[in-house]
C-alpha cells in the first residue's frame, strides 16, 4: 500500500524547530544540502513506520507545498533525494528562515506471512505423523491407517519387512547388550544387580500381573510398586528413577508409566492391558505413540535437545504388560522415523508348579532391562554434553559403528573408520551389510556378520590369496565387524564369476588349480571354508580376460563367514543355493556341519555349473568339450 507522511522542516538558522499535529519535525543543520534532509526524513519515516507496526520499503519523493490541500500529483517534486543539491537551490522562503512543508510518499510493504519452518529429521516426523499428533488410544484402534502412509509409519516391519534397516544391535549397542544378557550364558550376570532382591521382586510382579482387576487403572497401580522395586535392585552406581504414570509435559495423554532422562527423552515407557483378547486397540501401537510424543516434547524443550536429536539416535525401552504376559520392545529415533522391534518374545508370568524356568526367563529379561535403562541414561547424558559431538550418521541404513579392534596386534588399539557407501543387494535378497569406508587416508571394506573366521582369513592372506584383515571385533548382540583391505574395482578387481563365461578354457583350468591348492593348504591345517563359489573369488580382470592372460596377480578368496575348524564350522541353515547343496539330503542338524569333502565338492560344482552352461548353448564359449577335470563331481 501507499502511505504519505507529512513533514514540516524548519531552517534552524532563524527559528527553533516546531512540531504540529499530524506533522513530524525534522531538523536541518544550517548550510547543508538536501541530502541531509533526506537522511533526517528517512530516519523519521522509519520511526513512524515502526510505531504503526509496518515494515516499509521506501521510494521517497519530496514535494514543496504551501498548504495541505494542494494536489500532490500536480506539484512538481523537489529533486530526488539521492542527488546532491546546493543550498541556493532550496526555496527562498526556506533559506530565509521559513518553513518547508514536504510530503514523503513511501511504498509500504506489508510483512510477508511467516510460514512455519520446514521441519526435518525426527522432528519433522513427529510433527507430521499421527504417532506424534493423535491420542495414542485412538490411534491404536486403527494402526494400519497410519502404517499404510510412508511418511507417517514407524519402521516396525509392518505391513512389510524393513529390510534396509540394520539390526537393532548395530543401531544401538545397548540393545545388543540386552540380547546378549538374555541369550548368552556368559553375559547373563552382572555385579551391579542384587540377584536376591531382583528375583523376589520379579516373583511379586508376576503374581500381581496374573491377578484379575476391574479396570486397567487398578492394574496399573498394583503392578507399579513391584516394578519399581525391580529397577531398584542394584548394588552400586546410578540409581534409576521411579516409573511414574504421568509424564512431564503439556499433554494429558499419560502413559501407564515412564521415566525421563535429563534431556527430557524417555528411557522407559510401559503400557498395561487387562487382557490380550478383549482389547479394541493394539498395545504396541499405543505405547509407541506415547514414546513418540514424549520424544517430541523433549526435542522442543531446548536448543541443546534439538541438536542431540539432529546428531544422534536416541533410544528408549518399551514394555507391554498384557494379561499374564510381558514383552520388551526396542525404540530408537532414526533420521526420519523411529525403529520399533521386539527385544523379547512374549514372556509368561505364570509358573508351572515347581518348574521355575519361566521365572528364570523373566528374571533374565528384567535384569537386562535394568542394565539397558542405566546405559540409555548414561549415553543420553554423554550425547547432551559431548564436545566435540560425534559425526552425524547421514543414512539410517548405516550401523552406528565407527571403530573396532585392530586385528593381529595390540588389542587396546582401535581402528577408526567412517562408513561411506553401502554395497548394493540383489532384488528380493536379504541386504548385505557391506560398506565401503574410509580409515584415515585409505579406503577399506567394512562388513557386519553374525559368523566369521578371522583365523582362516589370515591364513589365506599369508599365502597371498586373501585381502589383508585390518580389524575384527565381536559387537554386542552377536554381530561381528570385519574391516579388510579394499581391492577396488577401478583397478580391475571383480568376482571371478563375472568373467568365467568369457575367459579361455586354459584360464578356467588355471583358476581352479590355483584355488584348489589354497584349499588343500588350509585343509591340512584342519580349516574349512564352506563357500568356495566363484562369486567369492576375486580376480584382477585384465590379468585373466584376454587372449594372452598374464596371471601376474593371485586370485583372492573372500567371504569367510562360514569358515572354521573342522567339526565346528556349520552352514547357517537349509536354505542353500544349488551350488552348495552337495549332499544327497539335508534333513538333520548334522547335515549342516561343513566337511573338507564339502569344500572340494562346492569348488568342483561351481566350476562345473559354469562349464555346463557353455555346453548347453551350442556355439557359445571357447569349446564344447567337457574337461576331465570335473569327472565324478557330485
XYZ file of C-alpha atoms in Angstrom, residues 608-626:
19
model
C 31.206 -77.465 -13.426
C 27.981 -75.447 -13.494
C 29.718 -72.676 -15.393
C 31.049 -75.215 -17.860
C 27.667 -76.933 -18.181
C 26.016 -73.687 -19.268
C 28.564 -73.358 -22.052
C 27.814 -76.899 -23.243
C 24.047 -76.308 -23.125
C 24.433 -73.413 -25.584
C 25.910 -74.731 -28.891
C 28.454 -72.438 -30.425
C 28.886 -70.426 -27.220
C 32.083 -70.357 -25.179
C 35.651 -71.330 -26.072
C 34.830 -75.027 -26.591
C 32.098 -77.572 -26.115
C 34.424 -80.331 -24.971
C 33.983 -81.320 -21.336
